[in-house]
JSON list of C-alpha atoms in Angstrom, two decimals:
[
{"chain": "N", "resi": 5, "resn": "UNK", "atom": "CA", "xyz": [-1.54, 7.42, 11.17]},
{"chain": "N", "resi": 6, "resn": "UNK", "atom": "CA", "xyz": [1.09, 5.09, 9.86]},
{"chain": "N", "resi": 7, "resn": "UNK", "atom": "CA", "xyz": [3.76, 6.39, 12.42]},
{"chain": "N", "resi": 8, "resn": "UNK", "atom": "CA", "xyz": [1.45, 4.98, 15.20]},
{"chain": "N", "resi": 9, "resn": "UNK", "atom": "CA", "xyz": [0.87, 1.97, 13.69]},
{"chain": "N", "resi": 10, "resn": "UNK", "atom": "CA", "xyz": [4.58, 1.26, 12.65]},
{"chain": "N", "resi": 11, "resn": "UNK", "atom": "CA", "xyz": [4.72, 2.12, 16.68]},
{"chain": "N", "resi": 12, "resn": "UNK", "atom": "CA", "xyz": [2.69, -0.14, 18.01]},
{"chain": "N", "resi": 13, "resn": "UNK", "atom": "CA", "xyz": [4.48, -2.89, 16.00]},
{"chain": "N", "resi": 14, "resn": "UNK", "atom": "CA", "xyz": [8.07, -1.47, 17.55]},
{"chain": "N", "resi": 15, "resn": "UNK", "atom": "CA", "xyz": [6.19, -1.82, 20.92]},
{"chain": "N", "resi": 16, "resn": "UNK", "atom": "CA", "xyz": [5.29, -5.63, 20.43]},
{"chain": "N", "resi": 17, "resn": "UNK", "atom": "CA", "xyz": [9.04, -6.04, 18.83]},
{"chain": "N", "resi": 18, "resn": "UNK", "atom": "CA", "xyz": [10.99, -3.87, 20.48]},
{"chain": "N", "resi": 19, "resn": "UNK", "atom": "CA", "xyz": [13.94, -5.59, 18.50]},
{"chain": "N", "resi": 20, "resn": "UNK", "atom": "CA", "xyz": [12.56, -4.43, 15.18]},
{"chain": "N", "resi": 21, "resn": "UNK", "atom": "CA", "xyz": [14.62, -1.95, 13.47]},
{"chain": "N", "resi": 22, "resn": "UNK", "atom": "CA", "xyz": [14.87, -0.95, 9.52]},
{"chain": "N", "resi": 23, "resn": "UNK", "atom": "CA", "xyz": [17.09, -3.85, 8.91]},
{"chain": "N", "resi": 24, "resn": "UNK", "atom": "CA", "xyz": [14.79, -6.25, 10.38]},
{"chain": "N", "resi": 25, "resn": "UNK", "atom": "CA", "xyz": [15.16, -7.70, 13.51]},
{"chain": "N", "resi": 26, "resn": "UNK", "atom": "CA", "xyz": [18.40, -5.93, 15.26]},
{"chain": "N", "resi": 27, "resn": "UNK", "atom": "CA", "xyz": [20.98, -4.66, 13.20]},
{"chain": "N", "resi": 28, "resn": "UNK", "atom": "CA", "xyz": [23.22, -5.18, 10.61]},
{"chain": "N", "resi": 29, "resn": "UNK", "atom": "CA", "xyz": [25.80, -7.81, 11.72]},
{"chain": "N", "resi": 30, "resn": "UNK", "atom": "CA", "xyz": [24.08, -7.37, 15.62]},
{"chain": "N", "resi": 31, "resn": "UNK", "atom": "CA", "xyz": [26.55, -4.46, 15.89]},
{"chain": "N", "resi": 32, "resn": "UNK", "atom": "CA", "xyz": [30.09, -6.58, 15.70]},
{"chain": "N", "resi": 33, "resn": "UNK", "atom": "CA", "xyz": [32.84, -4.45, 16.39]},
{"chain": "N", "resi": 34, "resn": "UNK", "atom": "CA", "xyz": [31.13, -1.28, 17.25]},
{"chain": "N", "resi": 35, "resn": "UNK", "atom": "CA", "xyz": [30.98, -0.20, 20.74]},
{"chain": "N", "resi": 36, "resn": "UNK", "atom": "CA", "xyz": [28.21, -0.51, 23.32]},
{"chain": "N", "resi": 37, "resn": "UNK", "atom": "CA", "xyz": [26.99, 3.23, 22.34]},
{"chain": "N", "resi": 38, "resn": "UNK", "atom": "CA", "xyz": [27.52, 2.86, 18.73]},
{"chain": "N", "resi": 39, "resn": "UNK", "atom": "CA", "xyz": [25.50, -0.17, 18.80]},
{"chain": "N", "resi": 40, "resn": "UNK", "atom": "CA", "xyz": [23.23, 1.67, 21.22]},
{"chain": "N", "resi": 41, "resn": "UNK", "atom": "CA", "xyz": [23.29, 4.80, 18.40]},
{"chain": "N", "resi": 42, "resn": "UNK", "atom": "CA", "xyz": [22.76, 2.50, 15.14]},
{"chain": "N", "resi": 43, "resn": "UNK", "atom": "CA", "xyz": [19.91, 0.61, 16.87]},
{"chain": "N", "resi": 44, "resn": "UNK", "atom": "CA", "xyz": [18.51, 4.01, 17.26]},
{"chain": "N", "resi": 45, "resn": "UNK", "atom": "CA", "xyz": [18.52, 5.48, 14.08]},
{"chain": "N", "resi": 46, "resn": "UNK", "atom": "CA", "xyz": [17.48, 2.33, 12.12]},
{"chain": "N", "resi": 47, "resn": "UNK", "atom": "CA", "xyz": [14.42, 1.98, 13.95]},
{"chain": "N", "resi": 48, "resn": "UNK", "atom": "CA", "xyz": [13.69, 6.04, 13.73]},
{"chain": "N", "resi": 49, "resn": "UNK", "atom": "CA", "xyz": [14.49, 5.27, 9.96]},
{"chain": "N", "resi": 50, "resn": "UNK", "atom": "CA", "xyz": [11.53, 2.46, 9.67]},
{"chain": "N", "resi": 51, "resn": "UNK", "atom": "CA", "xyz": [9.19, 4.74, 11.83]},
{"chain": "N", "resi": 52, "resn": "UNK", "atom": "CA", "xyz": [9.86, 7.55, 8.66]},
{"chain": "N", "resi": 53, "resn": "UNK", "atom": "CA", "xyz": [8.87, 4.71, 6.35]},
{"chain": "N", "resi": 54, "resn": "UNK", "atom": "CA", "xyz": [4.95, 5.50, 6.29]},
{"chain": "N", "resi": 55, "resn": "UNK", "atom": "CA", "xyz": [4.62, 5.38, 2.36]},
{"chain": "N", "resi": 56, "resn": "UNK", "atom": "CA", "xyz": [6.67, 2.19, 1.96]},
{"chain": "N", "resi": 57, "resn": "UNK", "atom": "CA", "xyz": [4.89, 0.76, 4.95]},
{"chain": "N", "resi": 58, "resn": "UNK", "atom": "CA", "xyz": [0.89, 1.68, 3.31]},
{"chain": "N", "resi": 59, "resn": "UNK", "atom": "CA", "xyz": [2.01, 0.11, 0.46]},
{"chain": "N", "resi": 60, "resn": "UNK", "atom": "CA", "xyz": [3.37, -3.11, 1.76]},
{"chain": "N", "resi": 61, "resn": "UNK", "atom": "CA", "xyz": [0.02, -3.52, 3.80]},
{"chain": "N", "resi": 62, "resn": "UNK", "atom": "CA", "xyz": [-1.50, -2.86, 0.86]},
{"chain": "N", "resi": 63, "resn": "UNK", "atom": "CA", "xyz": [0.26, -5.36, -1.02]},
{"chain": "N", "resi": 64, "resn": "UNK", "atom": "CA", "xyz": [-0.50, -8.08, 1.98]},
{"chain": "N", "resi": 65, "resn": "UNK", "atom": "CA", "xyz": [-4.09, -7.48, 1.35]},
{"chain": "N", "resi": 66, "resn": "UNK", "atom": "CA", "xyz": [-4.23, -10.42, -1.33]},
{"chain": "N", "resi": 67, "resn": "UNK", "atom": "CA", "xyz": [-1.73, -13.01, 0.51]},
{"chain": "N", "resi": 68, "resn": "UNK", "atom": "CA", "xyz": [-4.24, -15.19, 2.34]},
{"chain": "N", "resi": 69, "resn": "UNK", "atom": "CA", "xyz": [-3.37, -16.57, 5.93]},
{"chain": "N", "resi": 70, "resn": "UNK", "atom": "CA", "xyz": [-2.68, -19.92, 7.15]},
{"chain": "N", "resi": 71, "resn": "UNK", "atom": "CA", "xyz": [-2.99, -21.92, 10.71]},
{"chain": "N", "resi": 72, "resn": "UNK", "atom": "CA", "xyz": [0.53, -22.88, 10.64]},
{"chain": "N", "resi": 73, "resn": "UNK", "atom": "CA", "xyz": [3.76, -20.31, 10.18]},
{"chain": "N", "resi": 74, "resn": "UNK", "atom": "CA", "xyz": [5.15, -20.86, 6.82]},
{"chain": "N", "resi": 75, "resn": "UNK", "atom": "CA", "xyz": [9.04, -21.62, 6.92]},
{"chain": "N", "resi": 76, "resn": "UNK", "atom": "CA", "xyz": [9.71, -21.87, 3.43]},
{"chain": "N", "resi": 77, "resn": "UNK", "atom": "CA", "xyz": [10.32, -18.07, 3.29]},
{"chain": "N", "resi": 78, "resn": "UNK", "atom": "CA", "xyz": [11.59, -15.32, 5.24]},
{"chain": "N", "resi": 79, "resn": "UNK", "atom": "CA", "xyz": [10.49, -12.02, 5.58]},
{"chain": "N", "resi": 80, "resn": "UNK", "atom": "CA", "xyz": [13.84, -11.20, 3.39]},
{"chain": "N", "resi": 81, "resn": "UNK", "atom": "CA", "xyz": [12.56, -13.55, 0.42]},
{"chain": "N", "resi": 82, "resn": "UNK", "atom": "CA", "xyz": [8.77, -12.00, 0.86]},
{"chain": "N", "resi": 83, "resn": "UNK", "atom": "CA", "xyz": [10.44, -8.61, 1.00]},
{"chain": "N", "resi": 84, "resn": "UNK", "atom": "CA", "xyz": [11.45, -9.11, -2.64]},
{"chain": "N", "resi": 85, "resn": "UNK", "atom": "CA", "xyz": [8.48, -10.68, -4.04]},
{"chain": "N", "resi": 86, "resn": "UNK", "atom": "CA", "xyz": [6.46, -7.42, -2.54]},
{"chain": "N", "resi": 87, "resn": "UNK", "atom": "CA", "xyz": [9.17, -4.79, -4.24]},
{"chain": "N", "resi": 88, "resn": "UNK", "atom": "CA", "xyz": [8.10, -5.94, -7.69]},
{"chain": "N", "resi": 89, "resn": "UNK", "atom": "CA", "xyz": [4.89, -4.46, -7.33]},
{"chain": "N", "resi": 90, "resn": "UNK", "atom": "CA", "xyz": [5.58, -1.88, -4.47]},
{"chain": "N", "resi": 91, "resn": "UNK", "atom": "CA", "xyz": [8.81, -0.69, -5.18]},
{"chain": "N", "resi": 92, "resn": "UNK", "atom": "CA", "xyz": [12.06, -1.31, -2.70]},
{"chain": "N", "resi": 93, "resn": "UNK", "atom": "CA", "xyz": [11.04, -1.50, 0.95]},
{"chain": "N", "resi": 94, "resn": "UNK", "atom": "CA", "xyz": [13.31, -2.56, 3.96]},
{"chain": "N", "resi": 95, "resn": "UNK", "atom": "CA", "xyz": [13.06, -5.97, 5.98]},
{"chain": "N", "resi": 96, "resn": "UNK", "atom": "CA", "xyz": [12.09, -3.97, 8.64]},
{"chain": "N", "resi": 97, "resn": "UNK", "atom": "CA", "xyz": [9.36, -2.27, 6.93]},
{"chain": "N", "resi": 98, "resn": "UNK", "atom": "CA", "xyz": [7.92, -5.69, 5.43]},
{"chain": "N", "resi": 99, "resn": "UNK", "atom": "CA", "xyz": [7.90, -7.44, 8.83]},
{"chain": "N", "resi": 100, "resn": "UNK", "atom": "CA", "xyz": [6.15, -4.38, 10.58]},
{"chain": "N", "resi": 101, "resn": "UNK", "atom": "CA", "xyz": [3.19, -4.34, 7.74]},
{"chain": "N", "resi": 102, "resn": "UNK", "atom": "CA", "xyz": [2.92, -7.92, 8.44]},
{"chain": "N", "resi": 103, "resn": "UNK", "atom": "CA", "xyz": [2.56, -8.04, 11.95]},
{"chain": "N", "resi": 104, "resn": "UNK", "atom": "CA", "xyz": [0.39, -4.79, 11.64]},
{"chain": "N", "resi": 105, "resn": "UNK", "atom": "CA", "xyz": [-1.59, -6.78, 8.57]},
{"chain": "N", "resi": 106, "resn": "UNK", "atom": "CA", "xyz": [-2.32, -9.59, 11.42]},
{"chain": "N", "resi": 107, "resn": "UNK", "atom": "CA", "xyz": [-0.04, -12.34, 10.50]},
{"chain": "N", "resi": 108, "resn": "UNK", "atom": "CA", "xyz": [1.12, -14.56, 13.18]},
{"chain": "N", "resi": 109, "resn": "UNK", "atom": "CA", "xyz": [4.74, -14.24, 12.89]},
{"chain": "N", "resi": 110, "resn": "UNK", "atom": "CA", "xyz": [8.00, -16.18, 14.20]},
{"chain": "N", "resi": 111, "resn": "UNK", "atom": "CA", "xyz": [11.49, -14.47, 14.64]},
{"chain": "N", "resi": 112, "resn": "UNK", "atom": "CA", "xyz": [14.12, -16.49, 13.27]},
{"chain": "N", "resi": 113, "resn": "UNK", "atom": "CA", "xyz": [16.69, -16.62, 16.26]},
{"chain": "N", "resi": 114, "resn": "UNK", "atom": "CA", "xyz": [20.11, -16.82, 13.83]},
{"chain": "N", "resi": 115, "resn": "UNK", "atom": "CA", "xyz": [19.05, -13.68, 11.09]},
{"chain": "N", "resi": 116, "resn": "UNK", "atom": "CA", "xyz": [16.77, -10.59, 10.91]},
{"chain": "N", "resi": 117, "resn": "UNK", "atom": "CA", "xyz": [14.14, -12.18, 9.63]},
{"chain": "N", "resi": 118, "resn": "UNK", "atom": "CA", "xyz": [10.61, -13.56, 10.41]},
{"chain": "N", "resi": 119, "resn": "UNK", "atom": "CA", "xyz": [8.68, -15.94, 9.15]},
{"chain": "N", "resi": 120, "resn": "UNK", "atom": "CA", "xyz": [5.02, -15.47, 8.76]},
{"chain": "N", "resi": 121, "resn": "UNK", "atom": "CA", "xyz": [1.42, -17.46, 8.68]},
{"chain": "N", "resi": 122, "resn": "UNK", "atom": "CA", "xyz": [1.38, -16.72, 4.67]},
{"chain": "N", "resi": 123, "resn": "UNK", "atom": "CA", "xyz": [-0.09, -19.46, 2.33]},
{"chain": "N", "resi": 124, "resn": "UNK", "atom": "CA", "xyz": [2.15, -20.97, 0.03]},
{"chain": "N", "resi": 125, "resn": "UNK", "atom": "CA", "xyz": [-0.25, -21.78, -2.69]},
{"chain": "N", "resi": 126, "resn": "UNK", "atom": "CA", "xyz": [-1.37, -17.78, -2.17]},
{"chain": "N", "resi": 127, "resn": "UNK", "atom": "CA", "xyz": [2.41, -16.29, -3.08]},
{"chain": "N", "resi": 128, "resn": "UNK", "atom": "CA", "xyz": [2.71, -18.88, -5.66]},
{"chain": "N", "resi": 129, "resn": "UNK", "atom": "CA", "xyz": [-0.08, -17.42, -7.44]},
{"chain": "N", "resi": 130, "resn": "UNK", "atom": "CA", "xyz": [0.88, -13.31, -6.98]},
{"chain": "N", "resi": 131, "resn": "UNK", "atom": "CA", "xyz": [4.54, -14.86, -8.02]},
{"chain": "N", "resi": 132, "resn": "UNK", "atom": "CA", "xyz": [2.87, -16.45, -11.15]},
{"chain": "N", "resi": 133, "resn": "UNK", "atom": "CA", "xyz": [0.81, -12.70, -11.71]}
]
């Protein structure tokens, strides 16, 4: 079922590859179908993820939720604090297990990353664990 669910995320962020949000240096210097051809296969790539993507929203599970969008770290920084326990997952795959996990979210306009509703005090604590 993870496919579908990875899906529905790809249909509320239809920017949301692998890589995270686009591609890897927004496609500079490839062509318009190269771009068009990369954009593709990353995001088939994070729809293959299904074990990386259980286990992120697994791992989500004990980060608690805020009102507010936390801006002190990216989807890229979270990313790495979730691979010590779950092993290495994409940007791509982190941001879609959030969104799916129900964590408001905000794309950060200038990078592939988003930023996420994600208490502070609760990552301190798993980073402390």
């Amino acid at each position: 079922m993870s496919k579908e669910q990875i899906q529905a995320v790809i249909d509320l962020i239809p920017e949301l590859t692998d890589f995270g949000i686009g591609i890897y240096k927004n496609g500079r210097g490839l062509s318009q179908k190269e771009k068009s051809d990369e954009f593709s296969k990353s995001q088939a790539d994070l729809l293959k993820s299904t074990e990386a993507f259980n286990k992120t929203v697994e791992w989500l599970s004990q980060v608690k939720q805020i009102k507010n969008i936390n801006s002190k770290r990216s989807s890229y920084g979270l990313k790495d604090l979730a691979e010590k326990k779950v092993g290495y997952i994409t940007n791509g795959v982190f941001i879609a297990a959030a969104v799916h996990s129900g964590f408001k979210y905000k794309i950060d306009e200038n990078s592939p990353n988003a930023l996420f509703n994600m208490s502070e005090k609760s990552l301190k604590e798993i980073e402390k664990a």
